[in-house]
Each structure stands twice: as C-alpha cells, then as structure tokens.
Amino acid sequence: MSHTPGRKEKDCLNCGTIVAGRFCQNCGQENVVPKETFWHMVTHFFYDITHFDSNFFITVKDLLFKPGFLSKEYMKGKRMSYLHPVKMYVFTSAIFFLLFFSFFLDIKNISDDSQKLTPVERSNLLRRVKAGLLKDSTNKCLKDGLSVLEDTSLILTKKDVRFIDTCRNKGVYVNFAGKYKSFEAYDSSQKKLPKDERDAWFGRLWKKTTINIEKKFNENPDEALKKLIESILHRLPYMLLISLPFFALILKLVYTRRKQFYYADHGVFTIHLYVFSFLMLLLIFCFDKLSKVTHSELPDVLIFLSLLWLNVYLFKAMRTFYGQSWWKTFLKFLIVALSSLVMMILLFLLITFFSAVTL
C-alpha cells in the first residue's frame, strides 16, 4: 500500500468501477490521487524496496534451511510472504551471472598460453609425444619436442603443448572434417557418388560446419579456442534456462503416479532448486577464490562439503515436497540425479556445437 492520499471519489481511474475500499475490486488499482509530490515518489520507492528486501530475505532463509518447504507452501497457496518463484529466479540468476562474469571468470587464464606446465601436465605431454613417435618415428618435430620435454632444466608453458600436439597431428590442430580440407572438395566428391549414396541434408550441413571449424582452428588455434570458450560461457545462462522445463519433465515422469502434482508444481520445485544452486555456486566460487589467495586446504574442504550439500539438499527437498518414504525418495533421487546429468551433458554438447558453428 502506498502512502499517497486517497481520492474522495469512489470511481476507479483505471476501469471506472465503483470502489468499495482503498483498492478496486475489479482491477486491483489503488484509489489514490493521480498527482504525487517528489517526496511521495521517494517514499513510495523506499517502501517498495524495503518490502522487497523483507520478502527476499525471508524467502532466502527458508530456501537455504528448509529444503522443499517453499515449494510446498506455494502449493498450499501461501504466497504473499515470499517472492514469486519466477521473479526470484530472474533476480538470482541475474546477480549470479553478473558476479560470475565480473569477478569469478578469468577467460585470459583459461586460454593463456604463458601458464607454466605442472609436473603432471608435463608427464602427460611426454607420454603423448612418445605415443606419437611410435606411430611416426621420422617426425622431426616430435623428436625435438621429446628432447625438450626430457630436459628438466627447461620451463615449459601451455603454448608448448599446443605446438607439440600440432606436430603429433602432422599440422592438423583439429581434425573433424576427415580427408576433406574444403567444402568444395567434399561437394565434388559427393557429386561423383550415385544419388542414393550421397549424404542427406543434415550430413552435408555437419560436414560443412566441421570443415569451417577445422579451417578456423588451423589458421589461428589460440584465438579460435579463446573465442569458442567465450561463446560457450556466455551461452550458459540460456542453457540453464532451457534445462528448467526438461528438469521439471524428468520430475513429472519420475512422479507420474502422483496425480496431485501438475507439471507446473514440478516447475515451481525446479525453480526453487535452481535458485538454491545459484546461491551455493556463488559460495563455492568464493571458497575457490579464497583457496587461491590463502593457499589453504580449508576452502577446498568447504567446496567439497558444499557440493555434497547440494546433493543432500535435493534429496531432502524431494522428501519434503513429494512426501514419500526414505527409500522411495532415495531411489527417485538417484534416477533424477542421473537423468539430469545426462540432460545437462547433452545440452552442453549442443551449446558447444552451436558455439563452434557460429564462431
């Protein structure tokens, strides 16, 4: 309710209905004078913010410490004391990705070739070079790489990994396209085949895409890789948004015999779970930053416990919301966890491929 003075007239300025109280029973508009002072605007803004904050913190408290409680309350119709699930998802995901891209993500370090190799990375690279020499013992580039790797006095970087891997693949950094170096060569080869043996529309699209990807990576592998990583990361919000209805569908199929739960109910449960996951991931990223700064083992332990709590939280939320026995919930938890993992992997592969296509 605003603190703007009410109107003496009882006709609603929005729909014309005669208002019985302060609010129109037809459209819900408050029957107040339309002109307000600047001070009224400031106080209205203040009241709206504090009201939002109170609802937000009450919702967060119950979300964090009462798994499944908010979703159950929403189904009962108790909604005025909490933020709407969709509004909370939009707000929390916006804050999460803002902080993620601003403070926690360092693309330069992801694709930085100047980073020094760890002993484990050096050992793995040495193993790959030796395996390459077994297949091609005359490869001078690999021989030179082997001598460099065996010289422990030399400091190697990730750029050396790229260089030696390129040698091992005989100059081909990515080899998606097989024997075809251009789409024209592939198209010419297809025309020589009988019509019934030629690739279909999707096959031609796939081949054209992979040839273009390979060409870009071979021309400038470092820049192409950096752009690919950036493209994938910036599509993660869309991937999570797309995954929401699929996760709700998994729950719908797992609890198909519980007729009292509609698809929208599973959707509300999913949204609350995702919001909780956003908050926990922010906490995990903070622990990771702390680990890099302090070089202590405690943040790593806290990260492990946080990831463990994510799984425990899902189990407890399912137990509370769906109200089934411990062993039934545990069995369905395993099915949901495995199915959602497969779903996320497939969506990530799809996002990765789309990112590569539009590179």
Short mmCIF file of C-alpha atoms in Angstrom, two decimals:
data_model
loop_
_atom_site.label_atom_id
_atom_site.label_comp_id
_atom_site.label_asym_id
_atom_site.label_seq_id
_atom_site.Cartn_x
_atom_site.Cartn_y
_atom_site.Cartn_z
CA MET A 1 0.00 0.00 0.00
CA SER A 2 1.29 3.45 -0.93
CA HIS A 3 1.24 6.48 1.39
CA THR A 4 -0.33 8.71 -1.26
CA PRO A 5 -3.61 10.35 -0.11
CA GLY A 6 -6.78 8.55 -1.18
CA ARG A 7 -9.37 10.05 -3.52
CA LYS A 8 -12.75 11.21 -2.26
CA GLU A 9 -14.35 9.95 -5.46
CA LYS A 10 -15.10 6.23 -5.49
CA ASP A 11 -14.84 5.57 -9.23
CA CYS A 12 -11.65 3.72 -10.22
CA LEU A 13 -9.49 5.84 -12.53
CA ASN A 14 -8.32 2.71 -14.34
CA CYS A 15 -11.54 0.82 -15.09
CA GLY A 16 -14.37 3.04 -13.79
CA THR A 17 -15.69 0.52 -11.23
CA ILE A 18 -17.15 1.95 -8.00
CA VAL A 19 -14.53 1.15 -5.38
CA ALA A 20 -15.70 -0.25 -2.05
CA GLY A 21 -12.38 0.19 -0.22
CA ARG A 22 -8.95 1.59 -0.95
CA PHE A 23 -8.32 -0.88 -3.78
CA CYS A 24 -10.51 -1.57 -6.80
CA GLN A 25 -12.13 -4.98 -6.52
CA ASN A 26 -12.15 -5.29 -10.32
CA CYS A 27 -8.61 -4.39 -11.43
CA GLY A 28 -6.75 -4.00 -8.13
CA GLN A 29 -5.57 -0.41 -8.65
CA GLU A 30 -5.24 1.69 -5.53
CA ASN A 31 -7.74 4.57 -5.46
CA VAL A 32 -5.34 7.43 -4.73
CA VAL A 33 -4.87 10.88 -6.18
CA PRO A 34 -3.04 10.60 -9.52
CA LYS A 35 -0.66 13.50 -8.89
CA GLU A 36 2.01 12.96 -6.27
CA THR A 37 4.88 15.05 -4.98
CA PHE A 38 8.52 14.16 -5.41
CA TRP A 39 8.64 13.24 -1.73
CA HIS A 40 5.77 10.80 -2.24
CA MET A 41 7.71 9.20 -5.11
CA VAL A 42 10.83 8.82 -2.92
CA THR A 43 8.90 7.33 -0.01
CA HIS A 44 7.00 5.01 -2.37
CA PHE A 45 10.30 3.80 -3.79
CA PHE A 46 11.67 3.28 -0.27
CA TYR A 47 8.67 1.27 0.87
CA ASP A 48 8.77 -0.88 -2.26
CA ILE A 49 12.47 -1.66 -1.78
CA THR A 50 12.16 -2.48 1.92
CA HIS A 51 9.11 -4.64 1.21
CA PHE A 52 11.04 -6.47 -1.50
CA ASP A 53 14.04 -6.91 0.81
CA SER A 54 11.94 -8.33 3.64
CA ASN A 55 10.29 -10.83 1.31
CA PHE A 56 13.61 -11.66 -0.32
CA PHE A 57 15.47 -12.41 2.91
CA ILE A 58 12.57 -14.40 4.36
CA THR A 59 12.46 -16.41 1.13
CA VAL A 60 16.23 -16.96 1.08
CA LYS A 61 16.26 -18.04 4.74
CA ASP A 62 13.55 -20.65 4.19
CA LEU A 63 15.06 -21.70 0.86
CA LEU A 64 18.50 -22.34 2.37
CA PHE A 65 17.50 -24.05 5.59
CA LYS A 66 14.17 -25.73 4.75
CA PRO A 67 14.60 -27.87 1.60
CA GLY A 68 11.32 -28.25 -0.26
CA PHE A 69 9.42 -26.03 2.21
CA LEU A 70 8.90 -23.05 -0.12
CA SER A 71 7.56 -25.23 -2.93
CA LYS A 72 5.17 -26.93 -0.53
CA GLU A 73 3.98 -23.57 0.82
CA TYR A 74 3.42 -22.33 -2.74
CA MET A 75 1.23 -25.34 -3.48
CA LYS A 76 -0.82 -24.60 -0.35
CA GLY A 77 -1.44 -21.08 -1.65
CA LYS A 78 0.71 -19.30 0.98
CA ARG A 79 2.44 -16.85 -1.36
CA MET A 80 2.21 -13.27 -0.06
CA SER A 81 5.11 -13.66 2.41
CA TYR A 82 7.52 -14.92 -0.23
CA LEU A 83 8.88 -13.78 -3.56
CA HIS A 84 7.25 -15.35 -6.60
CA PRO A 85 9.45 -18.23 -7.86
CA VAL A 86 9.85 -16.77 -11.36
CA LYS A 87 10.71 -13.31 -10.03
CA MET A 88 13.26 -14.83 -7.67
CA TYR A 89 14.82 -16.94 -10.43
CA VAL A 90 15.23 -13.90 -12.69
CA PHE A 91 16.70 -11.80 -9.88
CA THR A 92 19.05 -14.51 -8.53
CA SER A 93 20.27 -15.69 -11.94
CA ALA A 94 20.97 -12.08 -12.99
CA ILE A 95 23.05 -11.48 -9.84
CA PHE A 96 24.78 -14.85 -10.23
CA PHE A 97 25.92 -14.32 -13.82
CA LEU A 98 26.80 -10.69 -13.16
CA LEU A 99 29.16 -11.75 -10.38
CA PHE A 100 30.35 -14.78 -12.31
CA PHE A 101 31.43 -12.84 -15.40
CA SER A 102 32.68 -9.84 -13.40
CA PHE A 103 34.67 -11.42 -10.59
CA PHE A 104 34.96 -15.20 -10.81
CA LEU A 105 35.62 -15.82 -14.50
CA ASP A 106 39.03 -15.09 -15.98
CA ILE A 107 39.00 -16.03 -19.66
CA LYS A 108 42.58 -14.84 -20.08
CA ASN A 109 43.78 -17.51 -17.67
CA ILE A 110 41.65 -20.16 -19.35
CA SER A 111 43.31 -19.63 -22.72
CA ASP A 112 46.60 -18.13 -21.53
CA ASP A 113 49.47 -19.92 -23.27
CA SER A 114 52.03 -18.40 -20.91
CA GLN A 115 50.90 -20.53 -17.96
CA LYS A 116 53.59 -22.92 -16.77
CA LEU A 117 53.03 -26.66 -17.06
CA THR A 118 52.63 -28.61 -13.86
CA PRO A 119 54.72 -31.80 -13.40
CA VAL A 120 51.58 -33.89 -14.09
CA GLU A 121 50.81 -31.95 -17.31
CA ARG A 122 54.44 -32.31 -18.42
CA SER A 123 54.36 -36.06 -17.75
CA ASN A 124 51.12 -36.47 -19.74
CA LEU A 125 52.56 -34.48 -22.64
CA LEU A 126 55.70 -36.61 -22.62
CA ARG A 127 53.54 -39.74 -22.78
CA ARG A 128 51.61 -38.36 -25.76
CA VAL A 129 54.81 -37.45 -27.61
CA LYS A 130 56.24 -40.94 -27.13
CA ALA A 131 52.98 -42.44 -28.37
CA GLY A 132 53.16 -40.18 -31.41
CA LEU A 133 56.72 -41.28 -32.16
CA LEU A 134 55.65 -44.92 -32.08
CA LYS A 135 53.27 -44.14 -34.94
CA ASP A 136 55.65 -41.81 -36.77
CA SER A 137 59.27 -42.35 -35.78
CA THR A 138 60.51 -39.95 -38.50
CA ASN A 139 58.62 -36.91 -37.21
CA LYS A 140 61.45 -34.43 -36.55
CA CYS A 141 59.11 -32.03 -34.72
CA LEU A 142 58.18 -34.73 -32.21
CA LYS A 143 61.81 -35.72 -31.76
CA ASP A 144 62.69 -32.14 -30.93
CA GLY A 145 59.73 -31.98 -28.56
CA LEU A 146 60.89 -35.15 -26.81
CA SER A 147 64.36 -33.75 -26.21
CA VAL A 148 62.86 -30.55 -24.80
CA LEU A 149 60.49 -32.44 -22.51
CA GLU A 150 63.26 -34.66 -21.18
CA ASP A 151 65.36 -31.61 -20.32
CA THR A 152 64.03 -30.87 -16.82
CA SER A 153 66.01 -27.64 -16.63
CA LEU A 154 63.69 -26.04 -19.20
CA ILE A 155 60.41 -24.39 -18.15
CA LEU A 156 57.53 -25.26 -20.49
CA THR A 157 54.22 -23.45 -21.00
CA LYS A 158 50.86 -24.40 -22.45
CA LYS A 159 51.98 -22.93 -25.75
CA ASP A 160 54.47 -25.80 -25.99
CA VAL A 161 51.59 -28.25 -25.52
CA ARG A 162 49.77 -26.72 -28.48
CA PHE A 163 52.91 -26.79 -30.62
CA ILE A 164 53.81 -30.39 -29.85
CA ASP A 165 50.21 -31.57 -30.28
CA THR A 166 50.18 -29.88 -33.68
CA CYS A 167 53.34 -31.77 -34.61
CA ARG A 168 51.84 -35.01 -33.40
CA ASN A 169 48.81 -34.45 -35.63
CA LYS A 170 51.03 -33.53 -38.60
CA GLY A 171 49.94 -29.92 -38.71
CA VAL A 172 46.24 -30.50 -38.15
CA TYR A 173 45.12 -28.90 -34.89
CA VAL A 174 41.54 -30.12 -35.16
CA ASN A 175 40.54 -32.99 -37.38
CA PHE A 176 36.76 -33.04 -37.50
CA ALA A 177 36.45 -32.97 -41.27
CA GLY A 178 38.45 -36.10 -42.08
CA LYS A 179 40.09 -36.17 -45.51
CA TYR A 180 38.34 -33.03 -46.84
CA LYS A 181 40.23 -29.75 -46.50
CA SER A 182 37.48 -27.63 -48.07
CA PHE A 183 33.75 -27.86 -48.65
CA GLU A 184 34.37 -27.64 -52.40
CA ALA A 185 36.44 -30.85 -52.24
CA TYR A 186 33.71 -32.57 -50.22
CA ASP A 187 30.99 -31.34 -52.60
CA SER A 188 32.95 -32.53 -55.63
CA SER A 189 33.38 -35.96 -54.02
CA GLN A 190 29.65 -36.16 -53.28
CA LYS A 191 28.71 -35.38 -56.90
CA LYS A 192 30.71 -38.37 -58.08
CA LEU A 193 28.57 -40.72 -55.98
CA PRO A 194 25.16 -42.10 -57.00
CA LYS A 195 22.28 -40.02 -55.64
CA ASP A 196 21.17 -42.71 -53.19
CA GLU A 197 24.68 -42.86 -51.66
CA ARG A 198 25.12 -39.12 -51.13
CA ASP A 199 24.83 -37.53 -47.71
CA ALA A 200 21.43 -36.19 -46.73
CA TRP A 201 20.76 -32.56 -45.80
CA PHE A 202 21.95 -32.92 -42.21
CA GLY A 203 25.05 -34.82 -43.28
CA ARG A 204 26.01 -32.04 -45.68
CA LEU A 205 25.39 -29.39 -43.01
CA TRP A 206 27.51 -31.30 -40.50
CA LYS A 207 30.37 -31.73 -42.94
CA LYS A 208 30.32 -28.08 -43.98
CA THR A 209 30.32 -27.00 -40.34
CA THR A 210 33.20 -29.26 -39.32
CA ILE A 211 35.31 -28.15 -42.31
CA ASN A 212 34.78 -24.49 -41.36
CA ILE A 213 35.64 -25.20 -37.71
CA GLU A 214 38.83 -27.00 -38.67
CA LYS A 215 39.84 -24.21 -41.02
CA LYS A 216 39.43 -21.55 -38.34
CA PHE A 217 41.35 -23.56 -35.75
CA ASN A 218 44.19 -24.30 -38.13
CA GLU A 219 44.51 -20.63 -39.13
CA ASN A 220 44.72 -19.30 -35.57
CA PRO A 221 44.16 -22.03 -32.97
CA ASP A 222 44.76 -19.84 -29.90
CA GLU A 223 42.36 -17.09 -30.92
CA ALA A 224 39.76 -19.59 -32.13
CA LEU A 225 39.91 -21.51 -28.86
CA LYS A 226 39.55 -18.32 -26.84
CA LYS A 227 36.52 -17.23 -28.86
CA LEU A 228 34.97 -20.69 -28.56
CA ILE A 229 35.35 -20.68 -24.76
CA GLU A 230 33.89 -17.18 -24.52
CA SER A 231 30.95 -18.14 -26.73
CA ILE A 232 30.19 -21.26 -24.68
CA LEU A 233 30.40 -19.42 -21.35
CA HIS A 234 28.12 -16.60 -22.48
CA ARG A 235 25.53 -19.15 -23.59
CA LEU A 236 25.44 -20.91 -20.22
CA PRO A 237 22.53 -18.74 -18.93
CA TYR A 238 20.47 -19.84 -21.93
CA MET A 239 21.45 -23.46 -21.36
CA LEU A 240 20.26 -23.33 -17.75
CA LEU A 241 17.03 -21.61 -18.75
CA ILE A 242 16.39 -24.26 -21.41
CA SER A 243 17.15 -27.02 -18.91
CA LEU A 244 14.45 -25.83 -16.49
CA PRO A 245 11.42 -27.33 -18.29
CA PHE A 246 13.39 -30.52 -19.04
CA PHE A 247 14.29 -30.98 -15.37
CA ALA A 248 10.63 -30.44 -14.46
CA LEU A 249 9.70 -33.02 -17.09
CA ILE A 250 12.08 -35.53 -15.50
CA LEU A 251 10.35 -34.97 -12.17
CA LYS A 252 6.95 -35.33 -13.84
CA LEU A 253 7.96 -38.69 -15.33
CA VAL A 254 9.54 -39.94 -12.09
CA TYR A 255 6.44 -38.98 -10.07
CA THR A 256 3.95 -39.84 -12.82
CA ARG A 257 1.76 -41.82 -10.39
CA ARG A 258 1.39 -38.81 -8.06
CA LYS A 259 -1.61 -37.31 -9.83
CA GLN A 260 -1.97 -34.43 -7.35
CA PHE A 261 1.21 -32.86 -8.76
CA TYR A 262 0.79 -30.98 -12.01
CA TYR A 263 3.64 -30.14 -14.36
CA ALA A 264 3.60 -26.55 -13.04
CA ASP A 265 4.14 -27.86 -9.49
CA HIS A 266 7.26 -29.68 -10.62
CA GLY A 267 8.28 -26.45 -12.34
CA VAL A 268 7.99 -24.47 -9.10
CA PHE A 269 10.07 -27.10 -7.29
CA THR A 270 12.68 -26.91 -10.07
CA ILE A 271 12.90 -23.12 -9.93
CA HIS A 272 13.46 -23.15 -6.18
CA LEU A 273 16.13 -25.82 -6.62
CA TYR A 274 17.89 -23.76 -9.31
CA VAL A 275 17.81 -20.63 -7.15
CA PHE A 276 19.38 -22.58 -4.29
CA SER A 277 22.02 -23.92 -6.70
CA PHE A 278 22.88 -20.37 -7.83
CA LEU A 279 23.42 -19.29 -4.24
CA MET A 280 25.53 -22.35 -3.43
CA LEU A 281 27.64 -21.92 -6.56
CA LEU A 282 28.39 -18.32 -5.60
CA LEU A 283 29.53 -19.61 -2.22
CA ILE A 284 31.69 -22.28 -3.90
CA PHE A 285 33.28 -19.67 -6.19
CA CYS A 286 34.08 -17.54 -3.13
CA PHE A 287 35.73 -20.53 -1.46
CA ASP A 288 37.73 -21.14 -4.65
CA LYS A 289 38.96 -17.53 -4.69
CA LEU A 290 39.85 -17.83 -1.01
CA SER A 291 41.80 -21.02 -1.72
CA LYS A 292 43.90 -19.27 -4.37
CA VAL A 293 44.62 -16.34 -2.06
CA THR A 294 45.36 -18.22 1.18
CA HIS A 295 46.78 -21.45 -0.32
CA SER A 296 44.98 -23.24 2.49
CA GLU A 297 43.24 -26.62 2.36
CA LEU A 298 40.22 -25.41 4.35
CA PRO A 299 38.45 -23.72 1.37
CA ASP A 300 38.84 -26.94 -0.63
CA VAL A 301 37.19 -28.88 2.17
CA LEU A 302 34.38 -26.32 2.26
CA ILE A 303 33.94 -26.66 -1.53
CA PHE A 304 33.61 -30.43 -1.16
CA LEU A 305 31.08 -30.05 1.66
CA SER A 306 29.10 -27.51 -0.40
CA LEU A 307 28.92 -29.87 -3.38
CA LEU A 308 27.88 -32.69 -1.06
CA TRP A 309 25.19 -30.48 0.48
CA LEU A 310 23.80 -29.74 -3.00
CA ASN A 311 23.01 -33.45 -3.40
CA VAL A 312 21.75 -33.85 0.15
CA TYR A 313 19.56 -30.76 -0.34
CA LEU A 314 17.95 -32.25 -3.46
CA PHE A 315 17.17 -35.47 -1.60
CA LYS A 316 15.71 -33.65 1.44
CA ALA A 317 13.70 -31.28 -0.81
CA MET A 318 12.20 -34.21 -2.73
CA ARG A 319 11.39 -35.96 0.53
CA THR A 320 9.63 -32.85 1.92
CA PHE A 321 7.80 -31.77 -1.21
CA TYR A 322 6.61 -35.13 -2.52
CA GLY A 323 6.11 -36.71 0.91
CA GLN A 324 7.27 -40.25 0.14
CA SER A 325 9.25 -42.70 2.24
CA TRP A 326 13.03 -42.52 2.64
CA TRP A 327 13.87 -45.46 0.37
CA LYS A 328 11.43 -44.42 -2.40
CA THR A 329 12.80 -40.88 -2.33
CA PHE A 330 16.39 -42.13 -2.42
CA LEU A 331 15.69 -44.34 -5.44
CA LYS A 332 13.97 -41.50 -7.27
CA PHE A 333 16.75 -39.12 -6.23
CA LEU A 334 19.27 -41.38 -7.99
CA ILE A 335 17.10 -41.50 -11.12
CA VAL A 336 16.61 -37.72 -11.14
CA ALA A 337 20.30 -37.02 -10.49
CA LEU A 338 21.48 -39.37 -13.26
CA SER A 339 18.84 -38.23 -15.75
CA SER A 340 19.55 -34.55 -15.11
CA LEU A 341 23.29 -35.16 -15.52
CA VAL A 342 22.72 -36.79 -18.92
CA MET A 343 20.36 -33.95 -19.88
CA MET A 344 22.93 -31.30 -18.90
CA ILE A 345 25.70 -33.06 -20.82
CA LEU A 346 23.55 -33.24 -23.96
CA LEU A 347 22.58 -29.57 -23.66
CA PHE A 348 26.21 -28.58 -23.10
CA LEU A 349 27.30 -30.52 -26.19
CA LEU A 350 24.53 -28.82 -28.16
CA ILE A 351 25.62 -25.38 -26.90
CA THR A 352 29.25 -26.21 -27.67
CA PHE A 353 28.41 -27.30 -31.21
CA PHE A 354 26.24 -24.22 -31.80
CA SER A 355 29.05 -22.02 -30.45
CA ALA A 356 31.52 -23.68 -32.81
CA VAL A 357 29.16 -23.26 -35.77
CA THR A 358 28.75 -19.54 -35.10
CA LEU A 359 32.43 -18.99 -34.32
#
